Amino acid sequence: MPARARADILPRVKARILLAVATCTGIASAPSAGSAGQADPAPTFADQEVAARAGDDRVLWKELDPVLVSRRALSKEGREALSHLAQSMVLERLARERGIEVPDAVVEERFKSIDEQVRASGDRAGIAGMMKKARLAPDEFRRFLRLSFVQETLTRRALGLDDKAEVKGEQQELWMEEALRERQFQQLPPPWSDGIVARCADFTIPIGDFVRYLRRRLPPQDLSEDCYQLLLIRRIRARMPDLAPQRLERAIDEEITRRRDDAAADPRNKGVTWEQLRAAEGYVLDTIREDPAIRVAALARLWVDRASGPEGLKRTYAAERAHFDGQYGAAIDTRMLFLRGAQFRNDLNPRSFQEAEGELSKLAQSVHSLEDFQRLVRERSEEAGTRESGGALGWVGAGSERVPQEIRAEVAQALAQPASGRAGLDPALSLAGPVRLPTGAALLWLGERRPAPTWDTMAAHVHRELRKRFLDELLPRSAVVTAFEVP
């Protein structure tokens, strides 16, 4: 496995240690992440073990497996995990065939040496902490450690080196690739009707073995999302026990059609179909109807239709009109040139608020077009997130919470004025500010206006927000406790 993938988890010094342990394995292939909790301090990832829970609801690993096969098996991480599994199986066979035995004492000596190096790097938990983060049991770690000796020995032999000669990680990786080619390793395409996901000349990998391997190898955030959606489905179905299966299937058909239409309408996709996009992400299209995300979306839409209906949407909009108009109503295509400032100059702040505002006022005098403004942003703006895009903030309305309140106020004031056909073209009509912000000041370009939408469009926004509220209230993400995330 490339060193850069291992470094996603551990500091560089630890990544180098792991590289020396097992270049052939996916020891650190799963990034560590924060956790809402830990169901079991020492999970075994067994079929009947709980992967995640929320209140009285549970998801067992065997219940999660179909999702892992459908969503994750063909992903980049899934393909790498399958390759890691095949590598370890090839090494075990080659060790038997060529009489390579690694004594327990040798393994334990390296285990202790690595533990000492990890502790010396400042990690008082030692190798135990690393294994926990990588979701490795001690026996499995020792197995990979033993296989690293096998790989080193076989690489030396292939290169004609002395038994004590050092072999680099890159050399071991190249040898491993050649060994897989010699064994005619193949990752097979779905639907895996015969239950085999990969084969070599002398062995096969059943899908059951692969998915059990995936449980430990996939990124925790992916596993957490899959568990969350399965738990959501159970909560929603409990709210609608009378939902007819045929109605759910129609809702799923409608949801897939919406997603196909959205993909086709998005110019960024350049004619690539929704199915092609999902396949590129690693989804198995034969089981796409079972995908939890699609089912959650379909069920949430059914719930809002049932709980609100057309009249309920109108009542919700009327009760929260300021909110919905501010978020989804009239808006202005807004850009920003930002300079840092503070009450007083110091080592962290190069200028005062007044100085920042004065500089922006001078810069405004040199703006004669949108192109001028965009050029100045790229040259002078101190807001890295928008600098390369010419200061683009997108469509900003009076209630757009993703931008500072001070900018929203300028936009709201502009929206309250009659629209001019020169807005977005004439600097005299388009420049606003300088606007003082908590950390500096901004010069704004208020460009094209987006009019208030029709009711059909606004109703879709209201419906979407009600679906989100329903799901958030039904199962807050903080309520989900997983057995695989490490604090």
XYZ file of C-alpha atoms in Angstrom:
487
model
C 0.000 0.000 0.000
C 1.438 3.460 -0.889
C 2.931 5.369 2.041
C 0.751 8.396 1.301
C -2.377 6.347 2.096
C -0.979 5.278 5.437
C -0.104 8.845 6.320
C -3.819 9.704 6.212
C -4.096 8.064 9.634
C -0.848 8.505 11.430
C 1.916 11.058 11.773
C 4.714 10.599 9.285
C 7.042 8.850 11.719
C 4.401 6.254 12.491
C 3.633 5.807 8.814
C 7.275 4.924 8.227
C 7.104 2.369 11.036
C 4.006 0.769 9.555
C 5.645 0.706 6.152
C 8.420 -1.384 7.645
C 5.844 -3.682 9.240
C 3.681 -4.670 6.312
C 4.047 -3.041 2.911
C 1.750 -5.653 1.431
C -1.208 -5.125 3.731
C -3.861 -2.498 4.345
C -2.936 -2.030 7.995
C -3.616 1.683 7.884
C -6.011 1.775 4.975
C -8.909 3.181 6.975
C -8.668 6.816 8.106
C -9.355 7.464 11.764
C -12.245 9.717 12.705
C -14.047 11.180 15.664
C -16.939 9.210 17.100
C -20.314 9.720 18.650
C -19.417 6.878 20.980
C -18.134 3.334 21.029
C -20.484 0.402 21.547
C -17.745 -2.060 22.428
C -14.139 -1.271 23.439
C -12.916 -4.357 21.590
C -15.220 -5.116 18.634
C -14.747 -8.393 16.815
C -16.702 -7.370 13.680
C -18.499 -10.720 13.824
C -21.749 -11.277 11.906
C -23.988 -11.048 14.982
C -22.123 -8.153 16.558
C -23.714 -4.704 16.677
C -22.145 -2.292 14.216
C -24.236 0.718 15.284
C -27.177 1.544 17.487
C -29.556 4.386 18.220
C -31.718 3.893 21.268
C -33.288 0.456 20.979
C -32.533 0.166 17.261
C -29.561 -1.942 16.215
C -27.682 -2.669 12.996
C -25.743 -5.927 13.011
C -22.736 -6.382 10.754
C -24.507 -9.042 8.721
C -27.361 -6.562 8.121
C -24.908 -3.944 6.906
C -23.116 -6.322 4.518
C -25.541 -5.969 1.553
C -24.967 -2.200 1.644
C -21.196 -2.674 1.715
C -21.395 -4.974 -1.296
C -23.685 -2.619 -3.221
C -21.992 0.677 -2.347
C -18.429 -0.018 -1.326
C -17.095 -3.179 -2.951
C -16.310 -1.458 -6.260
C -15.156 1.838 -4.736
C -11.496 2.795 -4.693
C -11.228 1.695 -1.066
C -13.093 -1.532 -1.796
C -10.855 -2.483 -4.702
C -7.764 -1.724 -2.638
C -9.078 -3.848 0.229
C -9.687 -6.761 -2.166
C -6.155 -6.413 -3.475
C -4.805 -6.363 0.111
C -6.724 -9.540 0.906
C -5.372 -11.262 -2.192
C -1.824 -10.166 -1.344
C -1.967 -11.707 2.109
C -3.359 -14.964 0.684
C -0.625 -15.121 -1.966
C 2.064 -14.535 0.651
C 0.727 -17.304 2.850
C 0.763 -19.750 -0.068
C 4.249 -18.750 -1.178
C 5.552 -19.152 2.378
C 4.250 -22.724 2.452
C 5.463 -23.545 -1.043
C 8.970 -22.215 -0.455
C 9.398 -23.353 3.102
C 9.634 -19.922 4.701
C 8.995 -20.082 8.432
C 9.085 -17.056 10.703
C 9.601 -18.038 14.359
C 7.291 -16.522 16.957
C 10.306 -15.082 18.762
C 11.310 -13.098 15.669
C 7.793 -11.685 15.316
C 7.663 -10.746 18.992
C 11.058 -9.081 18.800
C 9.920 -6.840 15.942
C 6.589 -6.225 17.689
C 8.428 -4.926 20.764
C 10.823 -2.898 18.633
C 7.956 -1.171 16.842
C 6.193 -0.541 20.141
C 9.321 1.142 21.487
C 9.671 3.296 18.368
C 6.047 4.415 18.583
C 6.398 5.320 22.263
C 9.664 7.133 21.543
C 7.787 9.233 18.969
C 5.604 10.571 21.782
C 2.627 8.205 21.622
C 2.366 6.727 25.090
C -0.264 4.209 23.937
C 2.377 2.560 21.776
C 1.500 -0.001 19.156
C -1.756 -0.806 20.968
C -3.068 2.667 20.163
C -2.082 2.318 16.517
C -3.803 -1.045 16.250
C -6.952 0.401 17.756
C -7.010 3.246 15.255
C -6.419 0.834 12.370
C -9.074 -1.564 13.762
C -6.599 -4.439 14.018
C -6.722 -7.171 16.635
C -3.312 -8.120 18.105
C -3.413 -11.552 16.435
C -4.173 -9.998 13.060
C -1.383 -7.465 13.489
C 1.068 -10.243 14.303
C -0.142 -12.128 11.226
C 0.594 -9.116 9.019
C 3.906 -8.688 10.794
C 4.807 -12.289 10.012
C 3.801 -11.792 6.381
C 6.039 -8.723 6.184
C 9.002 -11.009 6.949
C 7.829 -13.372 4.222
C 7.561 -10.518 1.723
C 10.996 -9.178 2.618
C 12.536 -12.646 2.209
C 10.881 -13.295 -1.141
C 11.841 -9.840 -2.430
C 15.482 -10.421 -1.496
C 15.472 -13.759 -3.260
C 13.926 -12.274 -6.388
C 16.587 -9.527 -6.426
C 19.429 -11.920 -5.616
C 20.277 -10.087 -2.382
C 21.886 -11.345 0.801
C 19.533 -12.547 3.537
C 20.387 -9.533 5.684
C 20.289 -6.933 2.934
C 17.752 -4.128 3.365
C 14.926 -3.991 0.842
C 13.007 -0.771 0.293
C 9.247 -0.503 0.462
C 9.076 0.338 -3.249
C 11.004 -2.832 -4.097
C 8.622 -4.927 -2.039
C 5.589 -3.321 -3.691
C 6.956 -4.005 -7.186
C 7.694 -7.606 -6.263
C 4.174 -7.979 -4.857
C 2.631 -6.664 -8.067
C 4.631 -9.186 -10.085
C 3.620 -12.016 -7.758
C -0.059 -11.169 -8.289
C 0.435 -11.144 -12.056
C 2.129 -14.526 -11.930
C -0.825 -15.885 -9.955
C -3.212 -14.350 -12.538
C -5.073 -12.287 -9.967
C -8.422 -10.955 -11.258
C -11.058 -8.785 -9.614
C -14.314 -10.013 -11.120
C -17.240 -7.754 -12.141
C -20.667 -7.924 -10.463
C -23.243 -9.348 -9.966
C -21.069 -12.202 -8.570
C -23.899 -14.707 -9.012
C -21.512 -17.551 -8.210
C -20.422 -15.830 -4.996
C -16.829 -15.216 -6.169
C -15.429 -11.658 -6.272
C -11.834 -12.446 -7.252
C -9.670 -15.362 -8.260
C -6.057 -16.331 -8.684
C -4.650 -19.361 -10.441
C -4.890 -21.513 -7.305
C -7.602 -19.913 -5.134
C -10.763 -17.822 -5.164
C -12.104 -15.145 -2.808
C -15.756 -15.658 -1.844
C -17.875 -12.557 -1.415
C -18.537 -13.479 2.228
C -14.826 -13.448 3.063
C -14.364 -10.194 1.198
C -17.199 -8.355 2.917
C -15.932 -9.445 6.341
C -12.566 -8.013 5.372
C -14.254 -4.799 4.226
C -15.771 -4.279 7.671
C -12.336 -3.441 9.058
C -10.882 -1.759 5.998
C -13.449 0.813 4.890
C -13.176 4.403 6.153
C -15.191 4.782 9.383
C -17.073 7.788 7.996
C -18.410 5.636 5.137
C -19.482 2.862 7.504
C -21.075 5.425 9.803
C -23.109 6.937 6.949
C -24.310 3.498 5.841
C -25.384 2.599 9.387
C -27.108 5.947 9.875
C -29.204 5.503 6.757
C -30.208 1.956 7.691
C -31.301 3.171 11.116
C -33.211 6.039 9.479
C -35.104 3.606 7.268
C -36.207 1.650 10.332
C -37.363 4.791 12.118
C -39.327 6.027 9.107
C -40.963 2.655 8.490
C -41.995 2.580 12.146
C -43.759 5.920 11.568
C -45.595 4.506 8.553
C -46.414 0.876 9.436
C -49.357 0.907 7.021
C -47.285 1.889 3.973
C -48.113 -0.491 1.128
C -45.081 -2.146 -0.517
C -46.368 -1.155 -3.954
C -46.512 2.514 -2.932
C -42.931 2.398 -1.686
C -41.759 0.820 -4.945
C -43.461 3.592 -6.930
C -41.828 6.196 -4.703
C -38.435 4.605 -5.345
C -39.099 4.661 -9.104
C -40.002 8.352 -8.856
C -36.880 9.143 -6.809
C -34.617 7.423 -9.328
C -36.320 9.272 -12.168
C -35.757 12.593 -10.382
C -32.082 11.787 -9.929
C -31.713 10.805 -13.568
C -33.379 14.041 -14.677
C -31.233 16.164 -12.342
C -28.053 14.517 -13.646
C -29.133 15.041 -17.248
C -29.902 18.722 -16.599
C -26.559 19.434 -14.904
C -24.112 20.828 -17.501
C -21.187 19.727 -15.346
C -21.981 16.107 -16.180
C -21.474 16.731 -19.909
C -23.916 14.067 -21.026
C -22.793 11.389 -18.560
C -25.869 9.554 -17.287
C -26.829 9.141 -13.656
C -26.134 5.414 -13.878
C -22.657 6.073 -15.259
C -21.950 8.541 -12.458
C -22.999 6.029 -9.805
C -20.973 3.258 -11.420
C -17.916 5.531 -11.417
C -18.388 5.960 -7.657
C -18.373 2.194 -7.184
C -22.093 1.421 -6.925
C -23.369 -1.951 -8.134
C -26.186 -0.921 -10.466
C -27.963 -4.271 -10.221
C -28.866 -3.438 -6.603
C -29.231 0.344 -6.873
C -32.940 0.204 -5.949
C -31.931 -1.144 -2.540
C -29.557 1.733 -1.885
C -30.409 3.232 1.534
C -29.965 6.836 0.360
C -32.600 6.365 -2.332
C -34.951 4.633 0.077
C -34.505 7.312 2.749
C -35.254 10.039 0.205
C -38.324 8.218 -1.131
C -39.680 7.510 2.354
C -39.093 11.077 3.560
C -40.956 12.423 0.541
C -43.860 10.076 1.244
C -43.955 11.212 4.861
C -44.086 14.925 4.010
C -46.744 14.277 1.361
C -48.783 12.424 3.961
C -48.184 14.800 6.878
C -48.490 18.113 5.008
C -49.844 17.834 1.504
C -50.173 20.859 -0.800
C -52.153 22.902 1.715
C -49.708 22.089 4.485
C -46.845 23.405 2.366
C -48.712 26.685 1.892
C -49.382 26.958 5.632
C -45.730 26.312 6.454
C -44.609 28.922 3.928
C -47.067 31.500 5.255
C -45.936 30.895 8.842
C -42.229 31.159 7.951
C -42.310 33.410 4.927
C -39.360 35.569 5.977
C -37.218 32.475 6.378
C -38.129 30.862 3.059
C -37.994 34.120 1.097
C -34.629 34.900 2.626
C -33.228 31.484 1.751
C -34.849 30.778 -1.608
C -36.448 34.012 -2.809
C -35.032 37.004 -4.640
C -31.235 37.082 -4.565
C -28.223 38.823 -6.075
C -25.143 37.256 -7.621
C -22.596 38.648 -5.161
C -18.794 38.922 -5.133
C -16.441 40.099 -2.402
C -12.970 41.634 -2.138
C -11.822 41.170 1.466
C -9.003 42.778 3.445
C -8.123 41.805 7.003
C -8.428 44.390 9.720
C -8.892 44.833 13.461
C -9.509 47.529 16.024
C -5.761 47.972 16.409
C -2.788 46.870 14.349
C -0.731 43.992 15.767
C 1.460 41.078 14.651
C -1.571 39.175 13.367
C -3.468 42.115 11.868
C -1.599 44.245 9.303
C -4.069 47.130 9.416
C -6.908 48.682 11.404
C -10.542 48.579 10.313
C -10.283 52.172 9.163
C -7.159 51.439 7.130
C -8.790 48.409 5.481
C -11.847 50.467 4.575
C -9.648 53.244 3.213
C -7.702 50.846 0.987
C -10.923 49.338 -0.338
C -12.343 52.785 -1.113
C -9.233 53.577 -3.176
C -9.442 50.249 -4.978
C -13.096 50.905 -5.812
C -12.046 53.948 -7.837
C -10.109 51.707 -10.241
C -13.074 49.361 -10.860
C -14.753 50.115 -14.182
C -16.184 46.668 -14.926
C -16.831 43.240 -13.454
C -13.563 42.076 -15.022
C -11.685 44.809 -13.150
C -13.276 43.711 -9.891
C -12.424 40.038 -10.467
C -8.820 40.933 -11.317
C -8.455 42.988 -8.138
C -9.889 40.153 -6.068
C -7.296 37.730 -7.424
C -4.517 40.244 -6.807
C -5.514 41.706 -3.442
C -8.212 39.735 -1.632
C -7.122 38.103 1.616
C -9.974 35.590 1.693
C -8.429 32.433 0.227
C -11.709 30.572 -0.219
C -13.070 33.005 -2.824
C -9.938 34.615 -4.235
C -9.397 32.271 -7.185
C -13.072 32.458 -8.192
C -12.961 36.240 -8.434
C -14.670 36.670 -5.064
C -17.791 34.684 -5.989
C -20.228 34.184 -3.100
C -23.003 32.889 -5.365
C -26.639 33.879 -5.065
C -27.107 35.770 -1.811
C -30.537 36.570 -0.435
C -31.666 38.542 2.577
C -31.599 35.364 4.674
C -28.566 33.521 3.250
C -26.978 32.304 6.473
C -23.810 31.084 4.752
C -22.547 34.693 4.420
C -22.014 37.237 7.231
C -25.017 39.205 8.414
C -23.371 42.469 7.328
C -23.273 41.283 3.704
C -26.855 40.047 3.892
C -27.908 43.507 5.059
C -26.285 45.140 2.010
C -28.004 42.646 -0.288
C -31.360 43.170 1.426
C -31.022 46.936 1.012
C -30.233 46.518 -2.699
C -33.175 44.144 -3.182
C -35.498 46.724 -1.620
C -34.572 49.190 -4.387
C -36.055 49.047 -7.907
C -33.948 46.923 -10.216
C -31.903 48.699 -12.868
C -31.034 47.240 -16.217
C -27.438 48.398 -15.632
C -27.021 46.536 -12.321
C -24.147 44.115 -12.638
C -22.633 46.205 -15.448
C -22.256 49.746 -14.134
C -19.837 50.038 -11.154
C -21.840 52.966 -9.806
C -24.820 50.639 -9.430
C -22.961 47.446 -8.601
C -20.301 48.356 -6.025
C -21.314 48.384 -2.361
C -19.292 49.069 0.737
C -16.758 48.948 2.153
C -18.643 46.758 4.632
C -17.074 46.221 8.028
C -16.909 42.563 9.069
C -15.744 41.004 12.359
C -12.276 40.289 10.945
C -11.844 43.007 8.352
C -13.742 44.818 5.609
C -15.169 43.897 2.223
C -15.947 45.637 -1.030
C -18.953 44.005 -2.730
C -20.006 43.612 -6.342
C -23.783 43.178 -6.553
C -24.448 41.700 -9.965
C -27.374 39.987 -11.631
C -30.645 39.700 -9.735
C -32.625 36.485 -9.398
C -36.348 37.183 -9.091
C -38.599 35.551 -6.532
C -39.574 32.040 -7.724
C -42.983 30.822 -8.722
C -45.013 28.973 -6.101
C -44.205 25.616 -7.702
C -40.487 26.274 -7.240
C -40.924 27.647 -3.720
C -43.144 24.690 -2.807
C -40.306 22.363 -3.813
C -37.964 24.278 -1.478
C -40.468 24.080 1.378
C -40.959 20.360 0.749
C -37.199 19.736 0.772
C -36.706 21.628 4.008
C -39.558 19.779 5.681
C -37.972 16.486 4.644
C -34.666 17.544 6.175
C -36.363 18.643 9.395
C -38.231 15.364 9.588
C -35.059 13.288 9.236
C -33.073 15.448 11.666
C -35.788 15.198 14.289
C -36.399 11.510 13.707
C -32.752 10.524 14.156
C -30.110 13.112 15.044
C -26.693 11.934 13.938
C -25.418 12.493 17.454
C -27.780 9.753 18.641
C -25.995 7.067 16.620
C -23.321 5.099 18.488
C -20.914 3.028 16.410
C -18.621 0.132 17.308
C -15.847 0.974 14.873
C -14.965 4.650 15.237
C -12.035 5.487 17.510
C -12.269 8.630 19.675
